[in-house]
XYZ file of C-alpha atoms in Angstrom:
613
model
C 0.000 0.000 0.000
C 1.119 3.365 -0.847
C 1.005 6.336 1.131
C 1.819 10.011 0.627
C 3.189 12.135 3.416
C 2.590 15.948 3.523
C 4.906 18.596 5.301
C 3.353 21.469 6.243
C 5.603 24.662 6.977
C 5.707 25.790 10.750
C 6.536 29.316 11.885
C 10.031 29.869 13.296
C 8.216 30.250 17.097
C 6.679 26.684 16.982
C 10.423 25.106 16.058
C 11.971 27.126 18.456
C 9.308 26.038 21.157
C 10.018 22.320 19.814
C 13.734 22.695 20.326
C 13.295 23.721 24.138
C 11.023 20.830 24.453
C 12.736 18.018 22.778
C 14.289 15.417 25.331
C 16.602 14.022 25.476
C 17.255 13.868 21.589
C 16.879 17.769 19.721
C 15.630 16.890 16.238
C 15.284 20.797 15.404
C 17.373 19.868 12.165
C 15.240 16.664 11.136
C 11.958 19.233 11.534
C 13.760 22.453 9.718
C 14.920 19.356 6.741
C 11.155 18.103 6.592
C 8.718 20.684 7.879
C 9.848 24.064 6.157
C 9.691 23.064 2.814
C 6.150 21.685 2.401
C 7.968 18.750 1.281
C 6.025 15.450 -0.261
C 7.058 11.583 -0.633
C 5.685 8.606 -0.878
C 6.911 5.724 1.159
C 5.610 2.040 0.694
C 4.078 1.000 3.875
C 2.408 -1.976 5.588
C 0.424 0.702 7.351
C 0.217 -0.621 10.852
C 1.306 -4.103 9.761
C -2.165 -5.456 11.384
C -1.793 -9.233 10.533
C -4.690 -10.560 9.742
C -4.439 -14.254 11.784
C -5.168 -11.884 15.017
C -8.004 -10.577 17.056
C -7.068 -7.103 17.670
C -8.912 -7.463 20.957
C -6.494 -10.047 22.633
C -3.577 -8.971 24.088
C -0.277 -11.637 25.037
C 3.034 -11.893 24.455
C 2.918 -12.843 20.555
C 6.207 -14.935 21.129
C 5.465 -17.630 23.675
C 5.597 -18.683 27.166
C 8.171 -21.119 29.176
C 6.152 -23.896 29.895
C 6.393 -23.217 33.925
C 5.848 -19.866 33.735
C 3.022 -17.256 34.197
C 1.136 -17.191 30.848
C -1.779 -14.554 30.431
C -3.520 -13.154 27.909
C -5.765 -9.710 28.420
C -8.416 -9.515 26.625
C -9.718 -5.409 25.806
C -13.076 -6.502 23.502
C -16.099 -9.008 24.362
C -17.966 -9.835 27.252
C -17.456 -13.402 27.419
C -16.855 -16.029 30.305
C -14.721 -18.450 29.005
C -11.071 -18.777 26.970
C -9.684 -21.733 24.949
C -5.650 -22.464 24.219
C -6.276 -24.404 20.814
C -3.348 -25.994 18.401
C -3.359 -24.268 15.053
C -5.641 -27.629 13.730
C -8.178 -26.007 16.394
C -7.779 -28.603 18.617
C -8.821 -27.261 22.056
C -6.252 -28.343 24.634
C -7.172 -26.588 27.355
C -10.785 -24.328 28.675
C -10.405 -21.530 31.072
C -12.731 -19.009 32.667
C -12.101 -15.436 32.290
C -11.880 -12.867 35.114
C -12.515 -9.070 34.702
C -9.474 -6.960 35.986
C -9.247 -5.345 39.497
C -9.126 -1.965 37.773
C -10.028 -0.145 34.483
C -7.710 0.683 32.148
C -6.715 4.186 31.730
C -9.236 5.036 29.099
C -11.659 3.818 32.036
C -12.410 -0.095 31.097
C -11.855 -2.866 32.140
C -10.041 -6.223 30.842
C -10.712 -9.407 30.629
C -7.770 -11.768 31.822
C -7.351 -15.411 30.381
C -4.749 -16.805 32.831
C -3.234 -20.315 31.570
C -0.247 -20.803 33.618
C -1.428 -24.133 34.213
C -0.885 -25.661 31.207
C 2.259 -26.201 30.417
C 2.751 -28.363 27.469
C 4.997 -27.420 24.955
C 3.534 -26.916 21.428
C 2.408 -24.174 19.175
C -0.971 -22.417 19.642
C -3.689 -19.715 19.422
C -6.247 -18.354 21.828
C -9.292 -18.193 21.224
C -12.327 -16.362 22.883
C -16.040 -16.796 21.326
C -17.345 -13.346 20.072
C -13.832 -11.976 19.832
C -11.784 -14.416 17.862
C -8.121 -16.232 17.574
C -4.991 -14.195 19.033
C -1.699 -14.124 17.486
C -0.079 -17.307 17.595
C 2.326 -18.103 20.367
C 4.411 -21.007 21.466
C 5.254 -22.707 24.783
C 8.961 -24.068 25.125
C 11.949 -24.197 26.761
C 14.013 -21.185 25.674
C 11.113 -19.727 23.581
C 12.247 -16.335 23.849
C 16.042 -16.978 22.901
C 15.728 -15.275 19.221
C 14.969 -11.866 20.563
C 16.983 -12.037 23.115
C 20.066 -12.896 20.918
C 18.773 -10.084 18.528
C 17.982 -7.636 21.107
C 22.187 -7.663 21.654
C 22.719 -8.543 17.936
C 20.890 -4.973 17.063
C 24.314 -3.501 18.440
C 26.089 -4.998 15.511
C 23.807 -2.754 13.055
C 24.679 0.182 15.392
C 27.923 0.176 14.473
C 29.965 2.908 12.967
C 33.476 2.629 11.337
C 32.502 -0.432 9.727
C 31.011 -2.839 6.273
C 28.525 -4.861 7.685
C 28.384 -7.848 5.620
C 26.209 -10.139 4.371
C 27.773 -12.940 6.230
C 26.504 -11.273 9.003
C 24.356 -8.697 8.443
C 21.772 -11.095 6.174
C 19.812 -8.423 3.523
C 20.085 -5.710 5.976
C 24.134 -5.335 4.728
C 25.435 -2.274 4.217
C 28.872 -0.161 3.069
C 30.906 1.238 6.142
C 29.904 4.536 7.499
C 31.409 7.314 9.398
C 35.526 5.599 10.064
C 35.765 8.551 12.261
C 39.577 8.412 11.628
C 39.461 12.201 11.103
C 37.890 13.962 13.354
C 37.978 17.976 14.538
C 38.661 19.159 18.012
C 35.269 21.680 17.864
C 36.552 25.077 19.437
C 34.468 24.257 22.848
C 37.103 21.775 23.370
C 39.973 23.361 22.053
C 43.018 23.324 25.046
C 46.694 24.589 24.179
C 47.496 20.981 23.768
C 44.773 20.295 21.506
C 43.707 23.693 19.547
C 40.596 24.081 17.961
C 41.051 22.601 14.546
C 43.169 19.655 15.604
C 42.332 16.368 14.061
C 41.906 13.327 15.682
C 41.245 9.549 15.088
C 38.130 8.078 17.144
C 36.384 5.032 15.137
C 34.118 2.584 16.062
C 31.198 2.905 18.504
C 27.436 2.542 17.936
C 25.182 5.266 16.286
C 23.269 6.130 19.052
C 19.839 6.336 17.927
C 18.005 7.359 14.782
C 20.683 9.923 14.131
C 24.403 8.838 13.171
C 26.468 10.818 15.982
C 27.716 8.766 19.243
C 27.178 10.334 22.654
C 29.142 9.150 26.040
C 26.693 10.165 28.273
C 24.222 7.394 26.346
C 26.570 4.697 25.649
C 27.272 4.998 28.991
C 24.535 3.644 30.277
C 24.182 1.498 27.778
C 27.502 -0.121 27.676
C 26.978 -0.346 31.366
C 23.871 -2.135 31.336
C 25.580 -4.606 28.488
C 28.427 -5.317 30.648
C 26.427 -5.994 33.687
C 24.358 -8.682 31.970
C 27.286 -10.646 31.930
C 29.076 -10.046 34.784
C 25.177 -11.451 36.492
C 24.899 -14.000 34.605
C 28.582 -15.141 33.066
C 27.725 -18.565 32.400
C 24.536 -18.357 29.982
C 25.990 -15.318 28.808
C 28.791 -17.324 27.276
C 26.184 -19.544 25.688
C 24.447 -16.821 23.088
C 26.327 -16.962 19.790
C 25.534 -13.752 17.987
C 26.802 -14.212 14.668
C 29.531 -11.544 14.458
C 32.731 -10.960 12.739
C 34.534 -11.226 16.257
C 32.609 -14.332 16.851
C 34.445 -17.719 18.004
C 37.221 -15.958 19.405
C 36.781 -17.128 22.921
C 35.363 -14.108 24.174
C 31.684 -14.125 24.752
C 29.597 -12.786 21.832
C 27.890 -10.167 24.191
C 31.273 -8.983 25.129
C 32.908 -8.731 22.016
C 29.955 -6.499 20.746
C 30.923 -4.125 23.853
C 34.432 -3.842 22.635
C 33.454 -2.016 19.479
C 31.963 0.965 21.489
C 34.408 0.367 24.563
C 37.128 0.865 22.005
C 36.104 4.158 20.915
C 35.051 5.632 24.307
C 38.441 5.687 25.216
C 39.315 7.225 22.296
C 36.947 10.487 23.315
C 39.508 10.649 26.737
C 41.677 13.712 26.170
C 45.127 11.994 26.982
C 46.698 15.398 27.938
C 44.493 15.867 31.047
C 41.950 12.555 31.173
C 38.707 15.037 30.554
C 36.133 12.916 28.301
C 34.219 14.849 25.240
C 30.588 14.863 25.399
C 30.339 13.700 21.965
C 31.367 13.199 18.028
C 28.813 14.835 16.448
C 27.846 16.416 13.384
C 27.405 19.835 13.410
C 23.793 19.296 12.467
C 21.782 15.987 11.921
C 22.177 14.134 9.023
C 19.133 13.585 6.284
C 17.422 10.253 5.610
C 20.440 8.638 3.327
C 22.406 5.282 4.417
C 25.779 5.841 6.668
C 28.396 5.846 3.847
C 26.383 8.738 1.971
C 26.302 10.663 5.422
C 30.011 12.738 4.757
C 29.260 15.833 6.778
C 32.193 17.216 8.873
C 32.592 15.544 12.552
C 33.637 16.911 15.571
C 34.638 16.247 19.441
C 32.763 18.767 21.406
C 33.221 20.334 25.010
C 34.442 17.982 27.710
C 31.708 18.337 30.424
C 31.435 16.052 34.819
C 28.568 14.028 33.198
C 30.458 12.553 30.207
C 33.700 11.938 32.372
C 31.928 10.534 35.307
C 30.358 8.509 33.411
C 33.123 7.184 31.234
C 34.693 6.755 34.480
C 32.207 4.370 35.636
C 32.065 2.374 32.288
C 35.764 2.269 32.404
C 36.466 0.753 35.848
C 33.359 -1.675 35.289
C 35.028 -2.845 32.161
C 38.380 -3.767 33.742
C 36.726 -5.322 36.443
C 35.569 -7.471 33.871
C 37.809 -7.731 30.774
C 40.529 -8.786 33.861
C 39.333 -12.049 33.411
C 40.308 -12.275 29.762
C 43.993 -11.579 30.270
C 44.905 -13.927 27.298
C 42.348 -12.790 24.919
C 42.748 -9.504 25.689
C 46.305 -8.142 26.763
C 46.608 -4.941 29.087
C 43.080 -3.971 28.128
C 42.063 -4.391 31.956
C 45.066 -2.240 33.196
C 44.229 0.775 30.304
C 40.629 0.995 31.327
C 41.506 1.330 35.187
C 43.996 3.787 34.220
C 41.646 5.920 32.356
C 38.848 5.536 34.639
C 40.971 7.035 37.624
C 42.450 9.528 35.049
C 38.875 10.787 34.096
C 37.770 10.605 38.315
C 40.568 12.972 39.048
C 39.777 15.462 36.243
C 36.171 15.264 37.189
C 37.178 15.705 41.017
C 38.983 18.762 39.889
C 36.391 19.830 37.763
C 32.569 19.008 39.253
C 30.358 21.392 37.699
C 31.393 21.390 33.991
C 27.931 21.521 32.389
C 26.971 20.885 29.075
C 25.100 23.942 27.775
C 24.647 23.419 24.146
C 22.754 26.490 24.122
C 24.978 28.394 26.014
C 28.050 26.873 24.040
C 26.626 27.798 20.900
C 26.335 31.678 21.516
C 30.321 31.378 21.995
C 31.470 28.936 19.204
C 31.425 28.073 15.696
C 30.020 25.686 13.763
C 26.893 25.677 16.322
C 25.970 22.155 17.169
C 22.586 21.338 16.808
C 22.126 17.425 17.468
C 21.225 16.001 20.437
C 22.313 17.601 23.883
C 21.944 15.319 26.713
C 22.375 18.197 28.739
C 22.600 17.739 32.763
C 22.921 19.835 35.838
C 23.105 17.635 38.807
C 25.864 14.901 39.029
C 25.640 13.516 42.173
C 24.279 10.443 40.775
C 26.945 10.111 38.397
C 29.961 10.883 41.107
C 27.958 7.795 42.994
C 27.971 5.543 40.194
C 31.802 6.196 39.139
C 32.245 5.944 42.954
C 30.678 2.469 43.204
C 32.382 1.129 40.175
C 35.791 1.940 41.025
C 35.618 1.256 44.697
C 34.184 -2.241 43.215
C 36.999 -2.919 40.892
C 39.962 -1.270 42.742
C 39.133 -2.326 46.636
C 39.822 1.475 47.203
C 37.183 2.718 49.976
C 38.481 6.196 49.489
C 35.935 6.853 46.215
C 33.051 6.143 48.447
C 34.360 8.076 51.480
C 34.356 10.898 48.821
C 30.760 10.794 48.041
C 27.999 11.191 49.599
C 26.497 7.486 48.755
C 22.816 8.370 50.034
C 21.776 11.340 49.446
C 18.290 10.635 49.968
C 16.072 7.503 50.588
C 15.276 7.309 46.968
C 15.844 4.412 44.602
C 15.634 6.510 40.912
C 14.924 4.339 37.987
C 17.763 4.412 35.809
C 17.988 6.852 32.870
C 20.867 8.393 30.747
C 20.733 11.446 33.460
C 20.056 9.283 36.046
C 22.581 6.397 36.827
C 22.885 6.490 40.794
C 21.002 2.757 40.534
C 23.445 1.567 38.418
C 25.951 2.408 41.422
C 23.774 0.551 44.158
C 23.226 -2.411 41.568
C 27.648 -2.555 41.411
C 27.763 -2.602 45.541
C 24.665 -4.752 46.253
C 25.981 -7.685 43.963
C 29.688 -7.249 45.102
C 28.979 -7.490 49.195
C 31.207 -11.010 48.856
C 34.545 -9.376 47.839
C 36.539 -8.435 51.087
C 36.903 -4.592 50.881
C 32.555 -4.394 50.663
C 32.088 -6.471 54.196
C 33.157 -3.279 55.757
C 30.912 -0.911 53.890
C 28.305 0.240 56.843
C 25.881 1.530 53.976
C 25.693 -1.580 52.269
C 22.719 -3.331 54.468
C 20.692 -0.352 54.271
C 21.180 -0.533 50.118
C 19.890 -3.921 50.194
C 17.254 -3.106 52.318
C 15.954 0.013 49.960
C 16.646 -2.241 46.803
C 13.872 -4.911 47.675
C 11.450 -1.810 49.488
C 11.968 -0.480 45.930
C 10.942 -3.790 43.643
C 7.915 -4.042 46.435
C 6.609 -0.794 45.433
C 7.110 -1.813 41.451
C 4.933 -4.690 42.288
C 2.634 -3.892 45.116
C -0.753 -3.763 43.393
C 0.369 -4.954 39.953
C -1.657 -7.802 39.839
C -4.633 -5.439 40.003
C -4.225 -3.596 36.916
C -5.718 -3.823 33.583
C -2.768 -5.734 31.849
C -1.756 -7.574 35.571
C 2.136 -5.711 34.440
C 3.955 -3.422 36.374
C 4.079 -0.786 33.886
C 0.675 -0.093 33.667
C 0.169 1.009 37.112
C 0.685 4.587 36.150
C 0.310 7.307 33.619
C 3.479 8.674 34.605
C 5.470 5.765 33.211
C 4.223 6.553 29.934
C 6.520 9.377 28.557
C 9.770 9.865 26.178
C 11.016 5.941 25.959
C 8.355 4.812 27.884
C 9.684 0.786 26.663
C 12.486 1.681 28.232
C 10.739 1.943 31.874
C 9.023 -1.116 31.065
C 12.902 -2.259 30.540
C 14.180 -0.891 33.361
C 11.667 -1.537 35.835
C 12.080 -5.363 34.990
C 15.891 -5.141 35.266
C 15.323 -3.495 38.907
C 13.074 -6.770 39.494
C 15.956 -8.613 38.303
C 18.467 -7.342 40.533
C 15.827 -8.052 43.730
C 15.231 -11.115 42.853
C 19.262 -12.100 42.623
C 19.040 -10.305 46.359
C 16.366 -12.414 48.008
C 15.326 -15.104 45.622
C 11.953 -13.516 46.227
C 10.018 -15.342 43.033
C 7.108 -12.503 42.699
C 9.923 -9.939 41.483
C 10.678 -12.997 38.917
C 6.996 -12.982 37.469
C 6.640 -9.078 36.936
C 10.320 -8.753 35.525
C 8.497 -11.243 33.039
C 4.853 -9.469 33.090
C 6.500 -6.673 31.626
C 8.507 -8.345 29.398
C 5.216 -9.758 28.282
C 4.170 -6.083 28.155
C 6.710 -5.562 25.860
C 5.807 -7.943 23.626
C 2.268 -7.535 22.799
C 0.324 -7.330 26.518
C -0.279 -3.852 26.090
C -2.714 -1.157 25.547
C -2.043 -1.115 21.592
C -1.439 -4.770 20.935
C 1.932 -3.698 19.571
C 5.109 -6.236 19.960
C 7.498 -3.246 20.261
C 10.132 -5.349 19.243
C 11.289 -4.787 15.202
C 11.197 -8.338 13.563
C 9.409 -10.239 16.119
C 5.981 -11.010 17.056
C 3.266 -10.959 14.562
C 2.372 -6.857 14.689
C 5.318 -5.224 15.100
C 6.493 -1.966 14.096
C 7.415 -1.477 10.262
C 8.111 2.274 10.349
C 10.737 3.023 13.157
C 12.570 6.359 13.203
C 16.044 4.922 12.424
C 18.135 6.210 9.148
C 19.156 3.164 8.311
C 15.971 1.010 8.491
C 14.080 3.821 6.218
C 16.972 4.503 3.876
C 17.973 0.714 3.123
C 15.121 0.002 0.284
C 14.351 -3.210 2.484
C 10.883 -3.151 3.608
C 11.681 -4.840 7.027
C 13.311 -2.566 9.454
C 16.371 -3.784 11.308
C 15.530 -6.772 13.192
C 15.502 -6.909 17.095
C 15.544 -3.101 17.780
C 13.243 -1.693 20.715
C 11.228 1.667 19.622
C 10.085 4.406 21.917
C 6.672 3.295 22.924
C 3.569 4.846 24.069
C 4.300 9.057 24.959
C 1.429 11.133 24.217
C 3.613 14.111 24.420
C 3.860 14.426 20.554
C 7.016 16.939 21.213
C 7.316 15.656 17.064
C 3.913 17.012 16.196
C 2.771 13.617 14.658
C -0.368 13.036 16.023
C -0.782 9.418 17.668
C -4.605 7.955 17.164
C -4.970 8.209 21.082
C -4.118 10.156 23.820
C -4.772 8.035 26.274
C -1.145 6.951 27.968
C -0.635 3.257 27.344
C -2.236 4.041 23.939
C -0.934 6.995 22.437
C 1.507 5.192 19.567
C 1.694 5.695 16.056
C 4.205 3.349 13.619
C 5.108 6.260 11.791
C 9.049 6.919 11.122
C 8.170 10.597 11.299
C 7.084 10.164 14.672
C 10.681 10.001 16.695
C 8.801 11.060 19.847
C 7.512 7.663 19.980
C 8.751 5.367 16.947
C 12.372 6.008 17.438
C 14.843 3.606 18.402
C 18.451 4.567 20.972
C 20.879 2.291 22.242
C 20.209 3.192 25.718
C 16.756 1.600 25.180
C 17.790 -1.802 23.914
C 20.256 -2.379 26.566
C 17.552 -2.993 29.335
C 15.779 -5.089 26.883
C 18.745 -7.411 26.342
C 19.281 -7.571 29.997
C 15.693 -8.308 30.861
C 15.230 -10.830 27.946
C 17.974 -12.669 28.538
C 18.110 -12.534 32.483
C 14.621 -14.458 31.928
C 16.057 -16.634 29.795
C 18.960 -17.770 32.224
C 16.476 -17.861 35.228
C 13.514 -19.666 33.286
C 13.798 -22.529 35.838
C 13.325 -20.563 37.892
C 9.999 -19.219 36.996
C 6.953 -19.865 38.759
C 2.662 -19.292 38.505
C-alpha cells in the first residue's frame, strides 16, 4: 500500500518552542529538513502491519511462554466467560474461565484476563475467545524467547559505525561502512593549548546512538553499562548466546565482544593530555534520511563536560573489572581501562560542575551544534555511580568516602541522566569481595533495593494488563519501553538479592508487556511477534530500500507528548503510539533503550527454571 506524506511549513516560534522541548534527543534539524519546505514523498508502507491471523482485541506476548511460567492473555473486547488455548488444527487443549481486571484501564475499562499458567505443554498455539476471535499465535517451550533475546544484543552490531557490515553477518540488511571517524575535529568548545581548535583526531568505532548517526558518552554509557552488567550477572549463559559476528568464536563471549566495538572508541573520546572525556562526536547538524556511507558531513569532538567523564569513568572501571578475566584474549586492556577511569575521576574531582550547555556553548562557538544535547545539571548520581564502580573494581574505599552514597532515601529508575542505581546495583551484587564487608551503607542498600521492587509490584496484579508498567500514567513518557525495561531489570536485581520469586513474574509481566500485553497490541520489538512496528525512526531502516526494518531493535513506545507534532490515534497513555518513522517522539529507536531489553530478555532466559505461577 502506498502512502503520501505531507509537510506542512511551521513558523520559526513553533520550532523554536520544539527545540526547548525536545528530550533528550533535539531533532530541530530533522523538523527544519522536513517541515519548512512543504515537502512530499511517498513511502511504501504496511500501514500498521495489522496481521490478519489476530483478534485485535487479545492482548499476550505474541512470542510464547516457558512452559512453567506465568502465561496470560488480556483480553480489551467481548464480554465473554470463558477462553480456549487451541493448536493451530483447532484442537482445544485446554478451557479456562475469564476474570474481569481489578481496575479499568486508563481510558476507564476494564479487561478481561485469560490466565493459563497451568498448562504447560509445549507446542504451538492460538487463543481463542467466542465473540472476539483467535490471538496471534504463540508457542510454549523451553528457551522460547532466545531469538529476541540474541537479537535484542545482535541490534548492536547494526549500530555500528566505522565499519562494512556484511552479508555474512548482516543477512539483507548489509550495508557499506559509514562514518571511520579516523578524522575527526577538536570543535573550538574543546579546544586546550594541547589540543587547539582545529586539531584532528582519530576516534572510530562505537554505535550510532539512535536514529541519528552521531555517538554520545553520556548514552553509551549507560548502555555499555547495562551490556556489561548482563554478563558479569549472569557469566555462564551469557557465554552460551552466539551472535553471529565478525569477532565471533574468538573465545570471548559474543555479548562482550559487541561491547568492545563501542568500549574501544570511548576511550578514544579521553583527552590523553588531562583525562577530561568529550561529550560527543557529532555532526554539526543531523544528518538527512540517506544510508551511513552517503552521510560525509564534517565531525567533531565537542566540550568535555562532569557528566560525560563521570560517566566514562564508571564504564571504564566496570570494564576492567571485567575484561581482567580475559587476560589472554585480551592483553593490558584491563590495566588501560583502570587507568583511564581514575584519570577521568581525578579530572572530574577537579572539575565538578562542567555543564553541558549546548545552548549556552553555541552563543560562543562556531560551527553551532545542533544534534542532540543530553544536557545535565546535577551529578551527584553520576559521582555515585563512578564511585561504586571503582571502589568495586579497585578495593579502594576512598571513592566512596568521597561521596555522599545516600543522598536521599530514593531508589531513581535508571535513565541516561540518572545512573545512581546503576551504582547501588555494582555494591549490592559485590557485598562477597573483602573490601565491601566493611561498607556500613551496604545493608541499608539492600534493604531500599527490595522496598523499591515491592513498590514496582505492590498492586500490579490489580491492573488492567496484571504488568507493572501499567500502574501509572506517569510511566508513559519519552522511551516509555524503556521503563518497562528498566523496571524489569530493577526486578531482576531483587530477585538475585532475596530469591523472592514474585519480582521474577513481573520482571516477566513486563517483558510480556513488551511484547504484545499492552494497551495497543503492539510487539514493540522490530522483527518479532506478529504486529510489530514497520516504520521506526532509524536512518538506516528507512533509507535501506528493504521493507523490514532492522531486526531486534526496541522503539520508543507509548508518549502522548507528541514533542514531534505527529499526532498518535490516542491520547490516552498506554495508547498513544503511532508506527510512523516521522514520529521520533515515539517510533524512534536509541541504544540506551535496547540495553535494558537485552538484559531483561535474557536474564529471563537464564532464570527460566526458575519461573513460577
Amino acid at each position: 500500500m502506498c502512502y503520501t506524506y505531507i509537510y506542512q511549513p511551521v513558523s520559526a516560534c513553533l520550532l523554536l518552542n520544539m527545540s526547548k522541548a525536545l528530550s533528550p534527543k533535539l531533532h530541530i534539524n530533522h523538523c527544519l529538513l522536513f517541515l519548512l519546505a512543504s515537502i512530499c514523498f511517498t513511502v511504501t508502507s504496511t500501514a500498521q502491519q495489522i496481521a490478519e491471523n489476530g483478534a485485535p482485541g487479545i492482548r499476550l506476548n505474541q512470542i510464547g511462554y516457558y512452559p512453567g511460567a506465568p502465561k496470560i492473555a488480556v483480553i480489551v473486547a467481548g464480554h465473554g466467560t470463558v477462553f480456549y488455548v487451541q493448536t493451530p488444527e483447532k484442537k482445544t487443549v485446554f478451557t479456562g474461565a475469564l476474570k474481569w481486571s481489578v481496575k479499568p484501564d486508563f481510558a476507564g475499562n476494564k479487561t478481561l484476563i485469560a490466565d493459563f499458567s497451568s498448562y504447560q505443554k509445549t507446542g504451538k498455539y492460538l487463543l481463542f475467545v467466542p465473540g472476539v476471535g483467535y490471538s496471534y499465535p504463540f508457542e510454549i517451550r523451553p528457551f522460547v524467547l532466545k531469538g529476541v533475546a540474541g537479537a535484542s544484543i545482535k541490534a548492536y552490531y547494526f549500530m555500528r559505525a566505522s565499519i562494512q557490515l556484511r552479508k555474512k553477518y548482516a543477512g539483507k540488511w548489509s550495508r557499506a561502512e559509514g562514518h571511520p571517524d579516523t578524522s575527526v575535529i577538536v570543535h573550538p568548545s574543546a579546544a586546550t593549548d594541547k589540543r587547539p581548535a582545529g586539531t584532528v583526531i582519530s576516534s572510530p568505532r562505537g554505535w550510532y546512538d539512535a536514529g541519528d548517526y552521531n555517538k554520545y558518552i553520556v548514552n553509551s554509557g549507560i548502555s555499555t553499562s547495562t551490556l556489561l552488567s548482563l554478563y558479569e550477572d549472569f557469566p555462564a549463559y551469557m557465554k552460551t548466546v552466539k551472535l553471529n559476528i565478525p569477532e565471533s568464536g574468538n573465545n570471548l563471549p559474543d555479548v562482550l565482544n559487541e561491547v568492545l566495538w563501542n568500549l574501544r572508541w570511548m576511550l578514544t573520546m579521553q583527552d590523553p593530555n588531562d583525562g577530561g572525556v568529550y561529550h560527543k562526536l557529532t555532526n554539526a547538524a543531523f544528518d538527512k534520511f540517506e544510508m551511513p556511507d552517503n552521510a560525509t558531513a564534517p565531525r567533531y569532538v565537542v566540550q568535555k563536560g562532569t557528566a560525560a567523564t563521570l560517566d566514562f569513568a564508571a564504564v571504564m572501571a566496570q570494564a576492567s573489572r571485567i575484561f581482567g578475566k580475559f587476560p589472554k584474549e585480551l592483553p593490558g586492556l584491563a590495566d588501560s581501562c583502570i587507568k583511564a577511569a581514575n584519570k577521568a575521576w581525578n579530572w572530574a574531582a577537579a572539575n565538578p560542575n562542567v555543564a553541558y550547555d549546548q545552548e549556552a556553548m553555541n552563543q560562543t562557538f562556531s560551527p553551532k551544534i545542533t544534534t542532540g544535547s543530553y544536557g545535565d545539571r546535577n551529578f551527584n548520581d553520576e559521582f555515585i555511580w563512578a564511585a561504586c564502580e571503582l571502589s568495586a573494581t579497585t578495593g579502594e574505599e576512598r571513592f566512596i568516602t568521597a561521596i555522599n552514597l545516600m543522598p536521599d532515601e530514593k531508589m531513581p529508575l535508571p535513565t541516561w541522566n540518572q545512573v545512581r542505581l546503576l551504582g547501588y546495583y555494582t555494591l549490592i551484587k559485590n557485598i562477597r569481595t573483602a573490601h565491601d564487608n566493611g561498607l556500613k551503607e551496604l545493608p541499608e542498600l539492600k534493604k531500599r533495593l527490595l522496598a523499591f521492587a515491592d513498590s514496582l509490584i505492590g498492586g500490579a496484579n490489580e491492573t488492567a494488563y496484571e504488568t507493572v508498567m501499567n500502574k501509572s500514567a506517569r510511566n508513559f513518557n519519552w522511551g516509555s519501553n524503556s521503563v518497562a525495561a528498566n523496571q524489569g531489570v530493577a526486578l531482576i536485581q531483587a530477585y538475585q538479592l532475596s530469591n523472592d520469586p514474585r519480582y521474577l513474574q513481573f520482571a516477566l509481566a513486563n517483558l510480556d508487556y513488551i511484547l504484545g500485553r499492552n494497551g495497543t497490541g503492539y510487539s514493540y520489538v522490530t522483527g518479532y511477534g506478529s504486529k510489530t512496528p514497520m516504520h521506526p525512526h532509524h536512518r538506516p531502516s528507512s533509507s535501506d530500500g528493504i521493507a523490514e526494518p532492522i531486526p531486534g531493535l526496541l522503539v520508543g513506545g507509548p508518549n502522548p507528548g507528541m514533542q514531534d507534532h505527529i499526532k498518535v490515534p490516542s491520547i490516552v497513555p498506554d495508547e498513544a503510539y503511532i508506527d510512523d518513522e516521522r514520529a521520533y517522539a515515539v517510533n524512534e529507536i536509541a541504544i540506551n533503550w535496547n540495553a535494558p531489553l537485552a538484559y531483561l530478555v535474557n536474564a529471563l532466559e537464564a532464570l527460566q527454571s526458575k519461573l513460577k505461577p
